[in-house]
Amino acid sequence: MLFVLTSIFISYLVVPVVLLLLIGNVFFRVKILRSYKKLRNSNVDFQPGMIMNPEKAQSFFRSNYPDQADDLISFVGQLRRLFLYSFAGLIIIVVIFLAVYLNTK
């Protein structure tokens, strides 16, 4: 009986978690789009691989775009956080579904 109640509680936990992740995703995307629009108007260009290597990105931005370096570093940090939160959200949802699946057996 306890397993059934736990399973029901965990399954009701899925909807708020998904909504919270959706709201967070929209928030981060709005911030990123604002930063992107500002950088696009400045004609700044960088390689997508720099998102995963912040030290290389910082040195590149400071040497090639000194006026927009802080905005670029902030933009790359926002993208990295979005990737991290998205991955963490995926892991949380998978763990919840696995808990519900394993409790029903």
mmCIF file with all atom_site columns, C-alpha atoms in Angstrom:
data_model
loop_
_atom_site.group_PDB
_atom_site.id
_atom_site.type_symbol
_atom_site.label_atom_id
_atom_site.label_alt_id
_atom_site.label_comp_id
_atom_site.label_asym_id
_atom_site.label_entity_id
_atom_site.label_seq_id
_atom_site.pdbx_PDB_ins_code
_atom_site.Cartn_x
_atom_site.Cartn_y
_atom_site.Cartn_z
_atom_site.occupancy
_atom_site.B_iso_or_equiv
_atom_site.pdbx_formal_charge
_atom_site.auth_seq_id
_atom_site.auth_comp_id
_atom_site.auth_asym_id
_atom_site.auth_atom_id
_atom_site.pdbx_PDB_model_num
ATOM 1   C CA . MET A 1 1   ? 0.000  0.000  0.000   1.00 0.00 ? 1   MET A CA 1
ATOM 2   C CA . LEU A 1 2   ? 2.852  2.357  0.821   1.00 0.00 ? 2   LEU A CA 1
ATOM 3   C CA . PHE A 1 3   ? 4.398  1.784  -2.596  1.00 0.00 ? 3   PHE A CA 1
ATOM 4   C CA . VAL A 1 4   ? 1.150  2.713  -4.310  1.00 0.00 ? 4   VAL A CA 1
ATOM 5   C CA . LEU A 1 5   ? 0.849  5.956  -2.340  1.00 0.00 ? 5   LEU A CA 1
ATOM 6   C CA . THR A 1 6   ? 4.473  6.801  -3.023  1.00 0.00 ? 6   THR A CA 1
ATOM 7   C CA . SER A 1 7   ? 3.961  6.101  -6.705  1.00 0.00 ? 7   SER A CA 1
ATOM 8   C CA . ILE A 1 8   ? 0.893  8.343  -6.826  1.00 0.00 ? 8   ILE A CA 1
ATOM 9   C CA . PHE A 1 9   ? 2.719  11.137 -4.995  1.00 0.00 ? 9   PHE A CA 1
ATOM 10  C CA . ILE A 1 10  ? 5.720  10.904 -7.309  1.00 0.00 ? 10  ILE A CA 1
ATOM 11  C CA . SER A 1 11  ? 3.531  10.837 -10.414 1.00 0.00 ? 11  SER A CA 1
ATOM 12  C CA . TYR A 1 12  ? 1.774  14.012 -9.239  1.00 0.00 ? 12  TYR A CA 1
ATOM 13  C CA . LEU A 1 13  ? 5.214  15.541 -8.806  1.00 0.00 ? 13  LEU A CA 1
ATOM 14  C CA . VAL A 1 14  ? 5.934  15.236 -12.542 1.00 0.00 ? 14  VAL A CA 1
ATOM 15  C CA . VAL A 1 15  ? 3.555  18.005 -13.657 1.00 0.00 ? 15  VAL A CA 1
ATOM 16  C CA . PRO A 1 16  ? 4.931  20.746 -11.342 1.00 0.00 ? 16  PRO A CA 1
ATOM 17  C CA . VAL A 1 17  ? 8.511  19.774 -12.185 1.00 0.00 ? 17  VAL A CA 1
ATOM 18  C CA . VAL A 1 18  ? 7.821  19.966 -15.927 1.00 0.00 ? 18  VAL A CA 1
ATOM 19  C CA . LEU A 1 19  ? 6.043  23.314 -15.518 1.00 0.00 ? 19  LEU A CA 1
ATOM 20  C CA . LEU A 1 20  ? 8.903  24.676 -13.433 1.00 0.00 ? 20  LEU A CA 1
ATOM 21  C CA . LEU A 1 21  ? 11.412 23.553 -16.044 1.00 0.00 ? 21  LEU A CA 1
ATOM 22  C CA . LEU A 1 22  ? 9.294  25.084 -18.807 1.00 0.00 ? 22  LEU A CA 1
ATOM 23  C CA . ILE A 1 23  ? 9.087  28.439 -17.002 1.00 0.00 ? 23  ILE A CA 1
ATOM 24  C CA . GLY A 1 24  ? 12.839 28.379 -16.363 1.00 0.00 ? 24  GLY A CA 1
ATOM 25  C CA . ASN A 1 25  ? 13.499 27.536 -19.997 1.00 0.00 ? 25  ASN A CA 1
ATOM 26  C CA . VAL A 1 26  ? 11.374 30.451 -21.214 1.00 0.00 ? 26  VAL A CA 1
ATOM 27  C CA . PHE A 1 27  ? 13.095 32.813 -18.763 1.00 0.00 ? 27  PHE A CA 1
ATOM 28  C CA . PHE A 1 28  ? 16.578 31.801 -19.905 1.00 0.00 ? 28  PHE A CA 1
ATOM 29  C CA . ARG A 1 29  ? 15.626 31.941 -23.576 1.00 0.00 ? 29  ARG A CA 1
ATOM 30  C CA . VAL A 1 30  ? 14.275 35.479 -23.219 1.00 0.00 ? 30  VAL A CA 1
ATOM 31  C CA . LYS A 1 31  ? 17.518 36.570 -21.528 1.00 0.00 ? 31  LYS A CA 1
ATOM 32  C CA . ILE A 1 32  ? 19.607 34.855 -24.198 1.00 0.00 ? 32  ILE A CA 1
ATOM 33  C CA . LEU A 1 33  ? 17.604 36.345 -27.058 1.00 0.00 ? 33  LEU A CA 1
ATOM 34  C CA . ARG A 1 34  ? 17.991 39.842 -25.602 1.00 0.00 ? 34  ARG A CA 1
ATOM 35  C CA . SER A 1 35  ? 21.741 39.359 -25.318 1.00 0.00 ? 35  SER A CA 1
ATOM 36  C CA . TYR A 1 36  ? 21.927 37.850 -28.795 1.00 0.00 ? 36  TYR A CA 1
ATOM 37  C CA . LYS A 1 37  ? 20.028 40.778 -30.331 1.00 0.00 ? 37  LYS A CA 1
ATOM 38  C CA . LYS A 1 38  ? 22.406 43.226 -28.655 1.00 0.00 ? 38  LYS A CA 1
ATOM 39  C CA . LEU A 1 39  ? 25.456 41.306 -29.905 1.00 0.00 ? 39  LEU A CA 1
ATOM 40  C CA . ARG A 1 40  ? 24.020 40.861 -33.388 1.00 0.00 ? 40  ARG A CA 1
ATOM 41  C CA . ASN A 1 41  ? 23.622 44.620 -33.721 1.00 0.00 ? 41  ASN A CA 1
ATOM 42  C CA . SER A 1 42  ? 27.321 44.953 -32.818 1.00 0.00 ? 42  SER A CA 1
ATOM 43  C CA . ASN A 1 43  ? 28.325 42.521 -35.635 1.00 0.00 ? 43  ASN A CA 1
ATOM 44  C CA . VAL A 1 44  ? 30.136 40.189 -33.256 1.00 0.00 ? 44  VAL A CA 1
ATOM 45  C CA . ASP A 1 45  ? 31.079 36.745 -34.566 1.00 0.00 ? 45  ASP A CA 1
ATOM 46  C CA . PHE A 1 46  ? 32.465 33.748 -32.694 1.00 0.00 ? 46  PHE A CA 1
ATOM 47  C CA . GLN A 1 47  ? 32.733 30.001 -33.109 1.00 0.00 ? 47  GLN A CA 1
ATOM 48  C CA . PRO A 1 48  ? 30.086 27.785 -31.451 1.00 0.00 ? 48  PRO A CA 1
ATOM 49  C CA . GLY A 1 49  ? 32.833 25.632 -29.915 1.00 0.00 ? 49  GLY A CA 1
ATOM 50  C CA . MET A 1 50  ? 33.778 28.507 -27.645 1.00 0.00 ? 50  MET A CA 1
ATOM 51  C CA . ILE A 1 51  ? 30.642 27.913 -25.612 1.00 0.00 ? 51  ILE A CA 1
ATOM 52  C CA . MET A 1 52  ? 32.185 24.798 -24.082 1.00 0.00 ? 52  MET A CA 1
ATOM 53  C CA . ASN A 1 53  ? 35.633 26.330 -23.520 1.00 0.00 ? 53  ASN A CA 1
ATOM 54  C CA . PRO A 1 54  ? 35.177 29.506 -21.442 1.00 0.00 ? 54  PRO A CA 1
ATOM 55  C CA . GLU A 1 55  ? 38.906 30.239 -20.994 1.00 0.00 ? 55  GLU A CA 1
ATOM 56  C CA . LYS A 1 56  ? 39.527 30.206 -24.750 1.00 0.00 ? 56  LYS A CA 1
ATOM 57  C CA . ALA A 1 57  ? 36.391 32.270 -25.310 1.00 0.00 ? 57  ALA A CA 1
ATOM 58  C CA . GLN A 1 58  ? 37.417 34.902 -22.759 1.00 0.00 ? 58  GLN A CA 1
ATOM 59  C CA . SER A 1 59  ? 40.850 35.371 -24.259 1.00 0.00 ? 59  SER A CA 1
ATOM 60  C CA . PHE A 1 60  ? 39.401 35.494 -27.792 1.00 0.00 ? 60  PHE A CA 1
ATOM 61  C CA . PHE A 1 61  ? 36.716 38.014 -26.836 1.00 0.00 ? 61  PHE A CA 1
ATOM 62  C CA . ARG A 1 62  ? 39.077 40.253 -24.877 1.00 0.00 ? 62  ARG A CA 1
ATOM 63  C CA . SER A 1 63  ? 41.576 40.374 -27.753 1.00 0.00 ? 63  SER A CA 1
ATOM 64  C CA . ASN A 1 64  ? 39.151 40.664 -30.709 1.00 0.00 ? 64  ASN A CA 1
ATOM 65  C CA . TYR A 1 65  ? 36.131 42.464 -29.221 1.00 0.00 ? 65  TYR A CA 1
ATOM 66  C CA . PRO A 1 66  ? 37.321 44.460 -26.200 1.00 0.00 ? 66  PRO A CA 1
ATOM 67  C CA . ASP A 1 67  ? 34.237 46.709 -26.141 1.00 0.00 ? 67  ASP A CA 1
ATOM 68  C CA . GLN A 1 68  ? 31.742 43.827 -26.148 1.00 0.00 ? 68  GLN A CA 1
ATOM 69  C CA . ALA A 1 69  ? 33.865 41.306 -24.211 1.00 0.00 ? 69  ALA A CA 1
ATOM 70  C CA . ASP A 1 70  ? 31.780 41.471 -21.035 1.00 0.00 ? 70  ASP A CA 1
ATOM 71  C CA . ASP A 1 71  ? 28.530 41.051 -22.978 1.00 0.00 ? 71  ASP A CA 1
ATOM 72  C CA . LEU A 1 72  ? 29.972 38.112 -24.916 1.00 0.00 ? 72  LEU A CA 1
ATOM 73  C CA . ILE A 1 73  ? 31.252 36.394 -21.786 1.00 0.00 ? 73  ILE A CA 1
ATOM 74  C CA . SER A 1 74  ? 27.849 36.881 -20.156 1.00 0.00 ? 74  SER A CA 1
ATOM 75  C CA . PHE A 1 75  ? 26.123 35.482 -23.258 1.00 0.00 ? 75  PHE A CA 1
ATOM 76  C CA . VAL A 1 76  ? 28.327 32.382 -23.292 1.00 0.00 ? 76  VAL A CA 1
ATOM 77  C CA . GLY A 1 77  ? 27.705 31.896 -19.565 1.00 0.00 ? 77  GLY A CA 1
ATOM 78  C CA . GLN A 1 78  ? 23.939 32.134 -20.106 1.00 0.00 ? 78  GLN A CA 1
ATOM 79  C CA . LEU A 1 79  ? 24.097 29.514 -22.854 1.00 0.00 ? 79  LEU A CA 1
ATOM 80  C CA . ARG A 1 80  ? 26.170 27.198 -20.663 1.00 0.00 ? 80  ARG A CA 1
ATOM 81  C CA . ARG A 1 81  ? 23.673 27.584 -17.801 1.00 0.00 ? 81  ARG A CA 1
ATOM 82  C CA . LEU A 1 82  ? 20.775 26.855 -20.155 1.00 0.00 ? 82  LEU A CA 1
ATOM 83  C CA . PHE A 1 83  ? 22.487 23.646 -21.299 1.00 0.00 ? 83  PHE A CA 1
ATOM 84  C CA . LEU A 1 84  ? 23.226 22.657 -17.701 1.00 0.00 ? 84  LEU A CA 1
ATOM 85  C CA . TYR A 1 85  ? 19.681 23.297 -16.470 1.00 0.00 ? 85  TYR A CA 1
ATOM 86  C CA . SER A 1 86  ? 18.170 21.514 -19.460 1.00 0.00 ? 86  SER A CA 1
ATOM 87  C CA . PHE A 1 87  ? 20.336 18.462 -18.845 1.00 0.00 ? 87  PHE A CA 1
ATOM 88  C CA . ALA A 1 88  ? 19.592 18.532 -15.111 1.00 0.00 ? 88  ALA A CA 1
ATOM 89  C CA . GLY A 1 89  ? 15.868 18.815 -15.853 1.00 0.00 ? 89  GLY A CA 1
ATOM 90  C CA . LEU A 1 90  ? 16.052 15.840 -18.177 1.00 0.00 ? 90  LEU A CA 1
ATOM 91  C CA . ILE A 1 91  ? 17.796 13.797 -15.484 1.00 0.00 ? 91  ILE A CA 1
ATOM 92  C CA . ILE A 1 92  ? 15.182 14.819 -12.877 1.00 0.00 ? 92  ILE A CA 1
ATOM 93  C CA . ILE A 1 93  ? 12.297 13.816 -15.150 1.00 0.00 ? 93  ILE A CA 1
ATOM 94  C CA . VAL A 1 94  ? 13.935 10.476 -15.987 1.00 0.00 ? 94  VAL A CA 1
ATOM 95  C CA . VAL A 1 95  ? 14.532 9.763  -12.282 1.00 0.00 ? 95  VAL A CA 1
ATOM 96  C CA . ILE A 1 96  ? 10.894 10.561 -11.463 1.00 0.00 ? 96  ILE A CA 1
ATOM 97  C CA . PHE A 1 97  ? 9.603  8.303  -14.225 1.00 0.00 ? 97  PHE A CA 1
ATOM 98  C CA . LEU A 1 98  ? 11.963 5.522  -13.168 1.00 0.00 ? 98  LEU A CA 1
ATOM 99  C CA . ALA A 1 99  ? 10.791 5.845  -9.557  1.00 0.00 ? 99  ALA A CA 1
ATOM 100 C CA . VAL A 1 100 ? 7.165  5.587  -10.659 1.00 0.00 ? 100 VAL A CA 1
ATOM 101 C CA . TYR A 1 101 ? 7.930  2.650  -12.949 1.00 0.00 ? 101 TYR A CA 1
ATOM 102 C CA . LEU A 1 102 ? 9.910  0.735  -10.324 1.00 0.00 ? 102 LEU A CA 1
ATOM 103 C CA . ASN A 1 103 ? 7.295  1.380  -7.615  1.00 0.00 ? 103 ASN A CA 1
ATOM 104 C CA . THR A 1 104 ? 4.471  -0.036 -9.708  1.00 0.00 ? 104 THR A CA 1
ATOM 105 C CA . LYS A 1 105 ? 6.154  -3.399 -10.159 1.00 0.00 ? 105 LYS A CA 1
#
